[in-house]
mmCIF file of C-alpha atoms in Angstrom:
data_model
loop_
_atom_site.group_PDB
_atom_site.id
_atom_site.type_symbol
_atom_site.label_atom_id
_atom_site.label_comp_id
_atom_site.label_asym_id
_atom_site.label_seq_id
_atom_site.Cartn_x
_atom_site.Cartn_y
_atom_site.Cartn_z
ATOM 1 C CA MET A 1 0.152 -0.123 0.030
ATOM 2 C CA ASN A 2 2.537 2.356 0.905
ATOM 3 C CA GLN A 3 4.628 1.713 -2.479
ATOM 4 C CA GLN A 4 1.455 2.518 -4.488
ATOM 5 C CA SER A 5 1.229 5.408 -2.461
ATOM 6 C CA ASP A 6 4.567 6.638 -3.064
ATOM 7 C CA LYS A 7 4.496 5.910 -6.888
ATOM 8 C CA ALA A 8 1.214 7.758 -7.135
ATOM 9 C CA LYS A 9 2.830 10.889 -5.214
ATOM 10 C CA GLN A 10 5.773 10.585 -7.770
ATOM 11 C CA TYR A 11 3.401 10.137 -10.868
ATOM 12 C CA ALA A 12 1.504 13.641 -9.413
ATOM 13 C CA GLN A 13 4.804 15.559 -9.043
ATOM 14 C CA GLU A 14 6.169 14.487 -12.319
ATOM 15 C CA ASN A 15 2.972 14.759 -14.564
ATOM 16 C CA VAL A 16 0.047 16.534 -12.640
ATOM 17 C CA VAL A 17 1.575 19.546 -10.308
ATOM 18 C CA PHE A 18 3.122 21.406 -13.223
ATOM 19 C CA LEU A 19 0.015 21.179 -15.507
ATOM 20 C CA LEU A 20 -1.961 22.237 -12.623
ATOM 21 C CA GLN A 21 0.183 25.264 -11.804
ATOM 22 C CA ARG A 22 -0.085 26.423 -15.505
ATOM 23 C CA LEU A 23 -3.448 26.002 -15.563
ATOM 24 C CA MET A 24 -3.996 27.776 -12.212
ATOM 25 C CA GLU A 25 -1.763 30.896 -13.734
ATOM 26 C CA ASP A 26 -3.955 31.054 -16.925
ATOM 27 C CA ILE A 27 -7.196 30.805 -14.972
ATOM 28 C CA LEU A 28 -6.039 33.865 -12.869
ATOM 29 C CA ALA A 29 -4.866 35.875 -16.054
ATOM 30 C CA GLN A 30 -8.156 35.356 -17.865
ATOM 31 C CA GLN A 31 -10.383 35.107 -15.173
ATOM 32 C CA PRO A 32 -13.173 33.106 -17.262
ATOM 33 C CA MET A 33 -16.900 33.234 -16.246
ATOM 34 C CA ASN A 34 -17.320 29.454 -16.150
ATOM 35 C CA VAL A 35 -14.167 27.887 -15.342
ATOM 36 C CA ILE A 36 -14.832 24.451 -15.440
ATOM 37 C CA ASP A 37 -15.675 24.525 -19.242
ATOM 38 C CA TRP A 38 -12.344 26.925 -19.951
ATOM 39 C CA SER A 39 -10.467 24.640 -18.211
ATOM 40 C CA ILE A 40 -11.521 21.599 -20.161
ATOM 41 C CA ALA A 41 -10.915 23.630 -23.632
ATOM 42 C CA TRP A 42 -7.505 24.843 -22.093
ATOM 43 C CA LEU A 43 -6.553 21.084 -21.285
ATOM 44 C CA ASP A 44 -7.382 20.020 -24.858
ATOM 45 C CA LYS A 45 -5.561 22.723 -26.277
ATOM 46 C CA LYS A 46 -2.506 22.382 -24.042
ATOM 47 C CA GLY A 47 -2.487 18.324 -24.878
ATOM 48 C CA ARG A 48 -2.009 19.293 -28.623
ATOM 49 C CA GLU A 49 0.580 21.620 -28.182
ATOM 50 C CA ILE A 50 2.615 19.533 -25.734
ATOM 51 C CA VAL A 51 2.260 16.796 -28.104
ATOM 52 C CA LYS A 52 3.597 18.836 -30.935
ATOM 53 C CA SER A 53 6.537 20.421 -29.086
ATOM 54 C CA LYS A 54 7.599 17.100 -27.724
ATOM 55 C CA GLN A 55 7.674 15.278 -31.160
ATOM 56 C CA LYS A 56 10.936 15.410 -33.260
ATOM 57 C CA PRO A 57 10.253 16.462 -37.313
ATOM 58 C CA SER A 58 12.398 13.419 -38.458
ATOM 59 C CA ALA A 59 10.717 10.742 -36.230
ATOM 60 C CA LYS A 60 7.109 9.741 -35.505
ATOM 61 C CA SER A 61 5.390 9.873 -32.161
ATOM 62 C CA SER A 62 6.044 6.625 -30.251
ATOM 63 C CA SER A 63 3.554 5.493 -27.561
ATOM 64 C CA SER A 64 6.671 4.142 -25.429
ATOM 65 C CA ASP A 65 7.273 7.986 -25.201
ATOM 66 C CA GLU A 66 6.556 8.746 -21.529
ATOM 67 C CA GLU A 67 6.877 12.357 -21.853
ATOM 68 C CA ILE A 68 3.850 12.841 -24.499
ATOM 69 C CA VAL A 69 0.738 12.497 -23.330
ATOM 70 C CA GLU A 70 -2.304 12.797 -25.192
ATOM 71 C CA LEU A 71 -5.034 14.352 -23.309
ATOM 72 C CA GLN A 72 -8.482 13.081 -24.866
ATOM 73 C CA LYS A 73 -11.770 14.221 -24.572
ATOM 74 C CA ARG A 74 -14.054 12.619 -21.823
ATOM 75 C CA PRO A 75 -17.770 12.404 -21.962
ATOM 76 C CA ALA A 76 -19.182 15.591 -19.906
ATOM 77 C CA ALA A 77 -20.485 13.349 -17.141
ATOM 78 C CA ALA A 78 -16.789 11.965 -16.360
ATOM 79 C CA ARG A 79 -15.428 15.495 -16.773
ATOM 80 C CA LYS A 80 -17.781 16.827 -14.103
ATOM 81 C CA GLN A 81 -17.130 14.298 -11.784
ATOM 82 C CA ARG A 82 -13.294 14.697 -12.194
ATOM 83 C CA ALA A 83 -13.658 18.420 -11.566
ATOM 84 C CA SER A 84 -15.710 17.731 -8.442
ATOM 85 C CA ILE A 85 -13.202 15.310 -7.076
ATOM 86 C CA SER A 86 -10.330 18.000 -7.779
ATOM 87 C CA ALA A 87 -11.945 20.931 -6.034
ATOM 88 C CA GLU A 88 -12.633 18.724 -3.172
ATOM 89 C CA ALA A 89 -8.882 17.220 -2.994
ATOM 90 C CA TYR A 90 -7.697 20.894 -3.244
ATOM 91 C CA GLY A 91 -10.447 22.550 -0.939
ATOM 92 C CA GLN A 92 -9.569 20.263 2.067
ATOM 93 C CA TYR A 93 -6.058 22.406 2.690
ATOM 94 C CA ASN A 94 -8.171 25.757 2.867
ATOM 95 C CA ARG A 95 -11.374 24.586 4.635
ATOM 96 C CA LYS A 96 -12.286 27.141 7.485
ATOM 97 C CA GLU A 97 -13.011 25.181 10.659
ATOM 98 C CA SER A 98 -13.039 26.025 14.269
ATOM 99 C CA PHE A 99 -9.933 28.406 14.570
ATOM 100 C CA GLN A 100 -7.498 28.688 17.583
ATOM 101 C CA PRO A 101 -4.751 30.989 16.428
ATOM 102 C CA ARG A 102 -1.551 29.740 17.458
ATOM 103 C CA VAL A 103 0.913 31.611 19.770
ATOM 104 C CA ILE A 104 4.598 31.760 19.579
ATOM 105 C CA VAL A 105 6.265 33.341 22.793
ATOM 106 C CA LYS A 106 7.985 36.451 21.579
ATOM 107 C CA SER A 107 9.737 39.311 23.356
ATOM 108 C CA GLN A 108 8.445 42.782 22.853
ATOM 109 C CA GLN A 109 11.386 43.516 20.568
ATOM 110 C CA GLN A 110 10.632 40.780 18.296
ATOM 111 C CA LYS A 111 6.855 41.837 18.087
ATOM 112 C CA GLU A 112 7.938 45.393 17.388
ATOM 113 C CA ILE A 113 10.178 43.903 14.646
ATOM 114 C CA ILE A 114 7.428 41.906 12.900
ATOM 115 C CA SER A 115 5.014 44.879 13.382
ATOM 116 C CA LYS A 116 7.548 47.185 11.360
ATOM 117 C CA ARG A 117 7.898 44.519 8.861
ATOM 118 C CA LEU A 118 4.029 44.054 8.509
ATOM 119 C CA SER A 119 3.372 47.635 7.986
ATOM 120 C CA GLN A 120 6.079 47.534 4.958
ATOM 121 C CA SER A 121 4.216 44.603 3.526
ATOM 122 C CA PHE A 122 1.354 45.067 1.140
ATOM 123 C CA MET A 123 -0.390 41.639 1.811
ATOM 124 C CA PHE A 124 -1.030 42.890 5.293
ATOM 125 C CA ALA A 125 -2.202 46.660 4.560
ATOM 126 C CA SER A 126 -6.059 46.136 5.182
ATOM 127 C CA LEU A 127 -5.602 44.380 8.508
ATOM 128 C CA ASP A 128 -6.759 46.202 11.567
ATOM 129 C CA SER A 129 -4.932 46.534 15.024
ATOM 130 C CA ARG A 130 -6.574 43.384 16.817
ATOM 131 C CA GLU A 131 -5.821 41.302 13.289
ATOM 132 C CA LYS A 132 -2.318 42.417 12.998
ATOM 133 C CA ASP A 133 -1.663 41.343 16.777
ATOM 134 C CA ILE A 134 -3.010 37.845 16.115
ATOM 135 C CA VAL A 135 -0.793 37.683 13.095
ATOM 136 C CA ILE A 136 2.363 38.773 14.890
ATOM 137 C CA ASP A 137 1.834 35.991 17.714
ATOM 138 C CA ALA A 138 1.506 33.429 15.029
ATOM 139 C CA MET A 139 4.502 34.148 13.200
ATOM 140 C CA GLU A 140 7.658 31.991 13.450
ATOM 141 C CA GLU A 141 11.150 33.281 13.170
ATOM 142 C CA ARG A 142 12.968 31.088 10.641
ATOM 143 C CA ASN A 143 17.111 31.598 9.323
ATOM 144 C CA TYR A 144 18.490 30.514 6.463
ATOM 145 C CA ASN A 145 21.917 30.415 4.826
ATOM 146 C CA VAL A 146 23.602 31.459 1.474
ATOM 147 C CA ASP A 147 21.853 29.435 -1.165
ATOM 148 C CA ASP A 148 19.432 27.549 1.017
ATOM 149 C CA TRP A 149 16.146 27.476 -0.939
ATOM 150 C CA VAL A 150 13.235 28.432 1.001
ATOM 151 C CA ILE A 151 10.648 27.236 -1.286
ATOM 152 C CA LYS A 152 10.784 25.081 -4.537
ATOM 153 C CA GLN A 153 8.411 25.684 -7.452
ATOM 154 C CA GLY A 154 5.869 22.848 -7.661
ATOM 155 C CA ASP A 155 5.899 22.196 -3.969
ATOM 156 C CA ASN A 156 3.242 22.275 -1.710
ATOM 157 C CA GLY A 157 2.718 25.501 0.409
ATOM 158 C CA ASP A 158 1.546 25.962 4.175
ATOM 159 C CA ASN A 159 3.423 28.991 5.031
ATOM 160 C CA LEU A 160 3.863 32.745 3.787
ATOM 161 C CA TYR A 161 6.816 34.526 4.748
ATOM 162 C CA VAL A 162 7.946 38.020 5.350
ATOM 163 C CA VAL A 163 11.746 38.988 5.000
ATOM 164 C CA ASP A 164 13.256 40.825 8.028
ATOM 165 C CA GLN A 165 16.976 40.626 7.296
ATOM 166 C CA GLY A 166 18.743 39.723 4.148
ATOM 167 C CA GLU A 167 17.869 39.411 0.461
ATOM 168 C CA LEU A 168 16.271 36.624 -1.881
ATOM 169 C CA ASN A 169 16.297 35.343 -5.490
ATOM 170 C CA CYS A 170 13.273 34.735 -7.146
ATOM 171 C CA PHE A 171 13.149 32.309 -9.909
ATOM 172 C CA LYS A 172 10.655 30.716 -12.165
ATOM 173 C CA ARG A 173 10.380 27.501 -14.866
ATOM 174 C CA PHE A 174 7.737 28.447 -17.450
ATOM 175 C CA THR A 175 8.087 25.240 -19.143
ATOM 176 C CA LYS A 176 8.227 21.772 -17.396
ATOM 177 C CA ASP A 177 11.996 21.066 -18.481
ATOM 178 C CA GLY A 178 12.822 24.840 -18.812
ATOM 179 C CA GLU A 179 15.618 26.468 -16.709
ATOM 180 C CA ASN A 180 14.733 28.677 -13.914
ATOM 181 C CA LYS A 181 14.267 32.285 -14.905
ATOM 182 C CA PHE A 182 15.391 34.783 -12.585
ATOM 183 C CA LEU A 183 12.449 37.384 -11.875
ATOM 184 C CA LYS A 184 13.175 39.558 -8.739
ATOM 185 C CA VAL A 185 15.041 40.376 -5.679
ATOM 186 C CA TYR A 186 13.169 40.192 -2.409
ATOM 187 C CA TYR A 187 14.192 42.711 0.333
ATOM 188 C CA PRO A 188 13.233 43.580 4.191
ATOM 189 C CA GLY A 189 9.383 44.210 4.274
ATOM 190 C CA GLU A 190 8.412 42.041 1.161
ATOM 191 C CA SER A 191 6.210 38.978 1.542
ATOM 192 C CA PHE A 192 6.214 35.921 -0.716
ATOM 193 C CA GLY A 193 4.630 32.313 -0.803
ATOM 194 C CA GLU A 194 1.187 33.488 -0.290
ATOM 195 C CA LEU A 195 -0.112 32.385 -3.880
ATOM 196 C CA ALA A 196 -0.001 28.883 -2.982
ATOM 197 C CA LEU A 197 -2.360 29.775 -0.057
ATOM 198 C CA LEU A 198 -4.626 32.038 -1.881
ATOM 199 C CA TYR A 199 -5.484 29.638 -4.599
ATOM 200 C CA ASN A 200 -4.488 26.167 -2.942
ATOM 201 C CA ALA A 201 -2.009 25.700 -5.256
ATOM 202 C CA PRO A 202 1.756 24.259 -5.647
ATOM 203 C CA ARG A 203 4.004 26.843 -5.187
ATOM 204 C CA ALA A 204 4.247 29.111 -8.357
ATOM 205 C CA ALA A 205 8.081 30.217 -8.302
ATOM 206 C CA SER A 206 10.917 29.165 -6.142
ATOM 207 C CA ILE A 207 13.122 31.063 -3.802
ATOM 208 C CA GLN A 208 16.697 31.118 -2.629
ATOM 209 C CA SER A 209 18.334 32.861 -0.328
ATOM 210 C CA LYS A 210 20.970 35.419 -1.704
ATOM 211 C CA THR A 211 22.692 36.310 1.599
ATOM 212 C CA ASN A 212 22.049 34.965 4.959
ATOM 213 C CA SER A 213 18.304 35.880 5.613
ATOM 214 C CA VAL A 214 15.796 36.155 9.062
ATOM 215 C CA LEU A 215 12.001 35.518 7.746
ATOM 216 C CA PHE A 216 9.081 35.495 9.803
ATOM 217 C CA ALA A 217 6.655 32.319 8.408
ATOM 218 C CA LEU A 218 2.879 32.658 8.643
ATOM 219 C CA ASP A 219 1.111 29.347 8.780
ATOM 220 C CA ARG A 220 -1.953 28.482 6.621
ATOM 221 C CA GLN A 221 -4.589 28.326 8.805
ATOM 222 C CA THR A 222 -3.859 31.913 10.517
ATOM 223 C CA PHE A 223 -3.423 33.327 6.952
ATOM 224 C CA ASN A 224 -7.047 31.640 5.834
ATOM 225 C CA HIS A 225 -8.681 33.172 8.795
ATOM 226 C CA ILE A 226 -7.395 36.697 9.257
ATOM 227 C CA VAL A 227 -5.549 37.745 5.879
ATOM 228 C CA LYS A 228 -6.827 35.741 2.945
ATOM 229 C CA ASP A 229 -10.129 37.398 2.524
ATOM 230 C CA ALA A 230 -9.088 40.882 2.497
ATOM 231 C CA ALA A 231 -5.927 40.088 0.712
ATOM 232 C CA MET A 232 -7.667 38.159 -2.341
ATOM 233 C CA ARG A 233 -10.313 40.974 -2.591
ATOM 234 C CA LYS A 234 -7.730 43.467 -3.236
ATOM 235 C CA ARG A 235 -5.819 41.386 -5.396
ATOM 236 C CA GLU A 236 -8.457 40.052 -7.345
ATOM 237 C CA LYS A 237 -9.784 43.679 -8.082
ATOM 238 C CA TYR A 238 -6.446 45.282 -9.413
ATOM 239 C CA VAL A 239 -5.178 42.306 -11.260
ATOM 240 C CA ASN A 240 -8.589 42.877 -13.516
ATOM 241 C CA VAL A 241 -7.491 46.533 -13.544
ATOM 242 C CA LEU A 242 -3.815 46.016 -14.577
ATOM 243 C CA LYS A 243 -5.010 43.429 -17.403
ATOM 244 C CA GLN A 244 -6.383 46.432 -19.246
ATOM 245 C CA ILE A 245 -2.735 48.334 -19.064
ATOM 246 C CA GLU A 246 -1.216 47.879 -22.124
ATOM 247 C CA LEU A 247 1.991 48.143 -20.693
ATOM 248 C CA LEU A 248 1.694 45.362 -18.182
ATOM 249 C CA SER A 249 -0.399 43.049 -20.377
ATOM 250 C CA MET A 250 3.013 41.153 -21.122
ATOM 251 C CA MET A 251 3.799 40.635 -17.478
ATOM 252 C CA ASP A 252 3.658 36.939 -16.176
ATOM 253 C CA PRO A 253 0.555 36.449 -13.693
ATOM 254 C CA TYR A 254 2.973 35.842 -10.737
ATOM 255 C CA GLU A 255 4.427 39.065 -11.353
ATOM 256 C CA ARG A 256 1.051 41.205 -12.025
ATOM 257 C CA SER A 257 -0.367 39.635 -8.718
ATOM 258 C CA HIS A 258 2.456 41.252 -6.838
ATOM 259 C CA VAL A 259 2.029 44.734 -8.451
ATOM 260 C CA ALA A 260 -1.548 44.555 -7.753
ATOM 261 C CA ASP A 261 -0.610 44.157 -4.016
ATOM 262 C CA ALA A 262 1.498 47.341 -4.234
ATOM 263 C CA ILE A 263 -1.070 49.521 -5.906
ATOM 264 C CA LYS A 264 -2.620 52.500 -4.555
ATOM 265 C CA SER A 265 -5.916 54.439 -5.690
ATOM 266 C CA ALA A 266 -6.758 57.967 -6.271
ATOM 267 C CA TYR A 267 -9.674 60.142 -7.363
ATOM 268 C CA PHE A 268 -9.512 63.481 -9.182
ATOM 269 C CA GLN A 269 -12.181 65.851 -10.146
ATOM 270 C CA LYS A 270 -12.291 67.669 -13.502
ATOM 271 C CA GLY A 271 -10.410 70.552 -13.433
ATOM 272 C CA GLU A 272 -7.836 69.212 -10.952
ATOM 273 C CA TYR A 273 -3.703 68.873 -11.434
ATOM 274 C CA VAL A 274 -2.365 65.628 -11.141
ATOM 275 C CA ILE A 275 0.922 66.491 -11.589
ATOM 276 C CA ARG A 276 2.448 69.904 -12.062
ATOM 277 C CA GLU A 277 5.339 70.863 -14.550
ATOM 278 C CA GLY A 278 8.615 71.550 -12.375
ATOM 279 C CA GLU A 279 7.523 69.350 -9.455
ATOM 280 C CA GLN A 280 9.798 66.799 -7.905
ATOM 281 C CA GLY A 281 7.937 63.462 -8.989
ATOM 282 C CA ASP A 282 7.592 60.255 -6.875
ATOM 283 C CA ILE A 283 4.412 58.558 -8.168
ATOM 284 C CA PHE A 284 3.795 56.734 -11.582
ATOM 285 C CA TYR A 285 -0.044 56.801 -12.257
ATOM 286 C CA MET A 286 -2.361 54.480 -14.582
ATOM 287 C CA ILE A 287 -5.613 55.267 -15.563
ATOM 288 C CA GLU A 288 -8.437 53.183 -14.474
ATOM 289 C CA GLU A 289 -11.132 55.456 -15.512
ATOM 290 C CA GLY A 290 -11.531 58.939 -17.175
ATOM 291 C CA ASN A 291 -9.550 61.516 -19.462
ATOM 292 C CA LEU A 292 -6.604 63.736 -18.925
ATOM 293 C CA ILE A 293 -4.591 66.167 -20.827
ATOM 294 C CA ALA A 294 -0.792 66.706 -20.464
ATOM 295 C CA THR A 295 0.129 70.565 -21.102
ATOM 296 C CA LYS A 296 3.995 72.251 -21.148
ATOM 297 C CA THR A 297 5.409 75.568 -21.248
ATOM 298 C CA LEU A 298 7.156 75.374 -24.627
ATOM 299 C CA VAL A 299 8.126 79.079 -24.793
ATOM 300 C CA GLN A 300 8.988 81.063 -21.354
ATOM 301 C CA GLY A 301 6.386 83.500 -20.659
ATOM 302 C CA GLN A 302 3.787 82.066 -22.593
ATOM 303 C CA ASP A 303 0.922 79.913 -21.104
ATOM 304 C CA PRO A 304 1.390 76.152 -21.077
ATOM 305 C CA VAL A 305 -0.022 74.254 -24.529
ATOM 306 C CA LYS A 306 -1.500 70.664 -24.719
ATOM 307 C CA VAL A 307 1.053 68.274 -25.836
ATOM 308 C CA PHE A 308 -0.462 64.889 -24.984
ATOM 309 C CA GLN A 309 -4.161 63.168 -24.507
ATOM 310 C CA TYR A 310 -4.656 60.370 -22.034
ATOM 311 C CA LYS A 311 -7.213 57.770 -21.632
ATOM 312 C CA GLU A 312 -8.514 54.497 -19.819
ATOM 313 C CA GLY A 313 -5.467 52.102 -20.139
ATOM 314 C CA ASP A 314 -2.585 54.706 -20.493
ATOM 315 C CA TYR A 315 -0.012 55.531 -17.523
ATOM 316 C CA PHE A 316 2.163 58.805 -16.630
ATOM 317 C CA GLY A 317 4.587 60.361 -14.538
ATOM 318 C CA GLU A 318 7.551 57.516 -15.263
ATOM 319 C CA LEU A 319 9.950 60.036 -16.696
ATOM 320 C CA ALA A 320 10.307 61.832 -13.354
ATOM 321 C CA LEU A 321 11.328 58.242 -12.101
ATOM 322 C CA LEU A 322 13.080 56.939 -14.841
ATOM 323 C CA LYS A 323 15.212 59.960 -15.272
ATOM 324 C CA ASP A 324 15.417 61.360 -11.781
ATOM 325 C CA VAL A 325 14.425 64.980 -12.786
ATOM 326 C CA PRO A 326 11.384 67.230 -12.073
ATOM 327 C CA ARG A 327 8.077 66.754 -13.589
ATOM 328 C CA GLN A 328 8.295 67.655 -17.343
ATOM 329 C CA ALA A 329 4.450 68.324 -17.895
ATOM 330 C CA ASN A 330 1.173 69.215 -16.078
ATOM 331 C CA VAL A 331 -1.295 66.312 -16.101
ATOM 332 C CA ILE A 332 -5.132 67.588 -15.620
ATOM 333 C CA ALA A 333 -8.336 65.520 -15.185
ATOM 334 C CA GLU A 334 -10.489 66.385 -18.010
ATOM 335 C CA THR A 335 -13.384 64.464 -16.533
ATOM 336 C CA GLU A 336 -13.591 62.690 -13.131
ATOM 337 C CA VAL A 337 -10.773 60.298 -13.124
ATOM 338 C CA LYS A 338 -9.837 57.322 -11.081
ATOM 339 C CA LEU A 339 -6.194 56.320 -10.926
ATOM 340 C CA ILE A 340 -4.185 53.558 -9.855
ATOM 341 C CA TYR A 341 -0.384 54.420 -8.683
ATOM 342 C CA LEU A 342 2.563 52.956 -7.482
ATOM 343 C CA ASP A 343 5.081 55.036 -5.068
ATOM 344 C CA ARG A 344 9.012 55.595 -6.299
ATOM 345 C CA HIS A 345 10.300 52.413 -4.246
ATOM 346 C CA SER A 346 7.282 50.049 -5.734
ATOM 347 C CA PHE A 347 8.105 51.507 -9.271
ATOM 348 C CA LYS A 348 11.805 50.658 -9.337
ATOM 349 C CA ARG A 349 11.200 47.576 -7.449
ATOM 350 C CA MET A 350 8.591 45.804 -9.530
ATOM 351 C CA LEU A 351 8.833 47.573 -12.715
ATOM 352 C CA GLY A 352 12.412 46.555 -13.634
ATOM 353 C CA PRO A 353 11.856 44.364 -16.481
ATOM 354 C CA LEU A 354 9.897 47.184 -18.100
ATOM 355 C CA GLU A 355 12.195 49.951 -17.994
ATOM 356 C CA ASP A 356 13.734 49.632 -21.615
ATOM 357 C CA ILE A 357 10.132 49.607 -22.752
ATOM 358 C CA LEU A 358 8.986 52.721 -20.687
ATOM 359 C CA ARG A 359 12.186 54.619 -21.781
ATOM 360 C CA ARG A 360 11.228 53.739 -25.422
ATOM 361 C CA ASN A 361 7.877 55.233 -24.922
ATOM 362 C CA THR A 362 9.174 58.298 -23.726
ATOM 363 C CA GLU A 363 9.543 59.314 -27.310
ATOM 364 C CA LYS A 364 5.747 59.788 -27.786
ATOM 365 C CA TYR A 365 6.179 63.131 -25.752
ATOM 366 C CA GLN A 366 8.785 64.316 -27.706
ATOM 367 C CA LYS A 367 6.922 63.629 -30.888
ATOM 368 C CA TYR A 368 3.980 65.442 -29.674
ATOM 369 C CA GLU A 369 6.158 68.249 -28.142
ATOM 370 C CA GLN A 370 7.505 68.925 -31.702
ATOM 371 C CA TYR A 371 4.308 68.897 -33.463
ATOM 372 C CA TRP A 372 3.129 71.656 -31.168
ATOM 373 C CA ILE A 373 6.234 73.699 -31.967
ATOM 374 C CA THR A 374 5.877 73.414 -35.458
ATOM 375 C CA GLN A 375 2.249 74.513 -35.524
ATOM 376 C CA GLY A 376 3.209 77.534 -33.797
ATOM 377 C CA LYS A 377 1.023 76.451 -31.029
#
């Protein structure tokens, strides 16, 4: 019996976990109305793609090739039964039962350190003081040496981690047999490992300690009862908004979800200035709703002229952050607008991979500025 169980676990690890992880990521990215039907179509399509990618042009596929698995269509009744079994298997990990929060004894100094880190982590921003106290009591300090793996992609996850000291590298495989791709560095105050807890899924990435590190670990049960609902509501709301921002459409769902955690929102009335030319800038804005215009002083002593029009899905404010210069134009609300934004620290940390695209796009402002100059405006 144990041998059968071990074989089943090995089979699942090698053939099922990665597939379910990819499915989960694509579901989060697309957010279909009917998840079951969409998932069936996804599996059918991915099965054919996997077969094609594995086959060599010079050889026919072989039934003995264990790496090539044809995903066959099943009768509707069988599909529904399998879906319900799968949901039950995953749901048991996050079932909300009677909750007795754990308490790990700490000194007052340790509690103050954890409280400071929680205030820096976007994941805990929605907690009230009572909830935060419960989380602080439940957290456990863990120490890692250089090159230690904290979590590995595909593994089951039971803890969320908040960085207190040190730096950790994040890696991700985008294909089953692919190499680890470096994504980002985690610094003190940041958290990771929440995806496995939020969505009852295997670890979506691997985290390795770059330096000697001190982390605070929060268990699944406390996370489910205290943090999860508020965190999911905020994340899902802003992930949907970020998918409409062209700049971020190419981001991996894992990366986009972390941007969503960092986002804040702001409202402006018609005629209000969002930014003013010449001021120091520390905010990068994206437009969720409404229209704005950019105006700029092209000739000293004359009134600013319109140089650009912004609409829903556009972004602005990156020039001051990319080049560390004062604001290059005014941005004024033409209608009532709702903006989402990142501060300088979050912008640099989370949008690093997009910096080249942002720099290229700065040419659009120069083009419009030149147009107005030649028109004699």
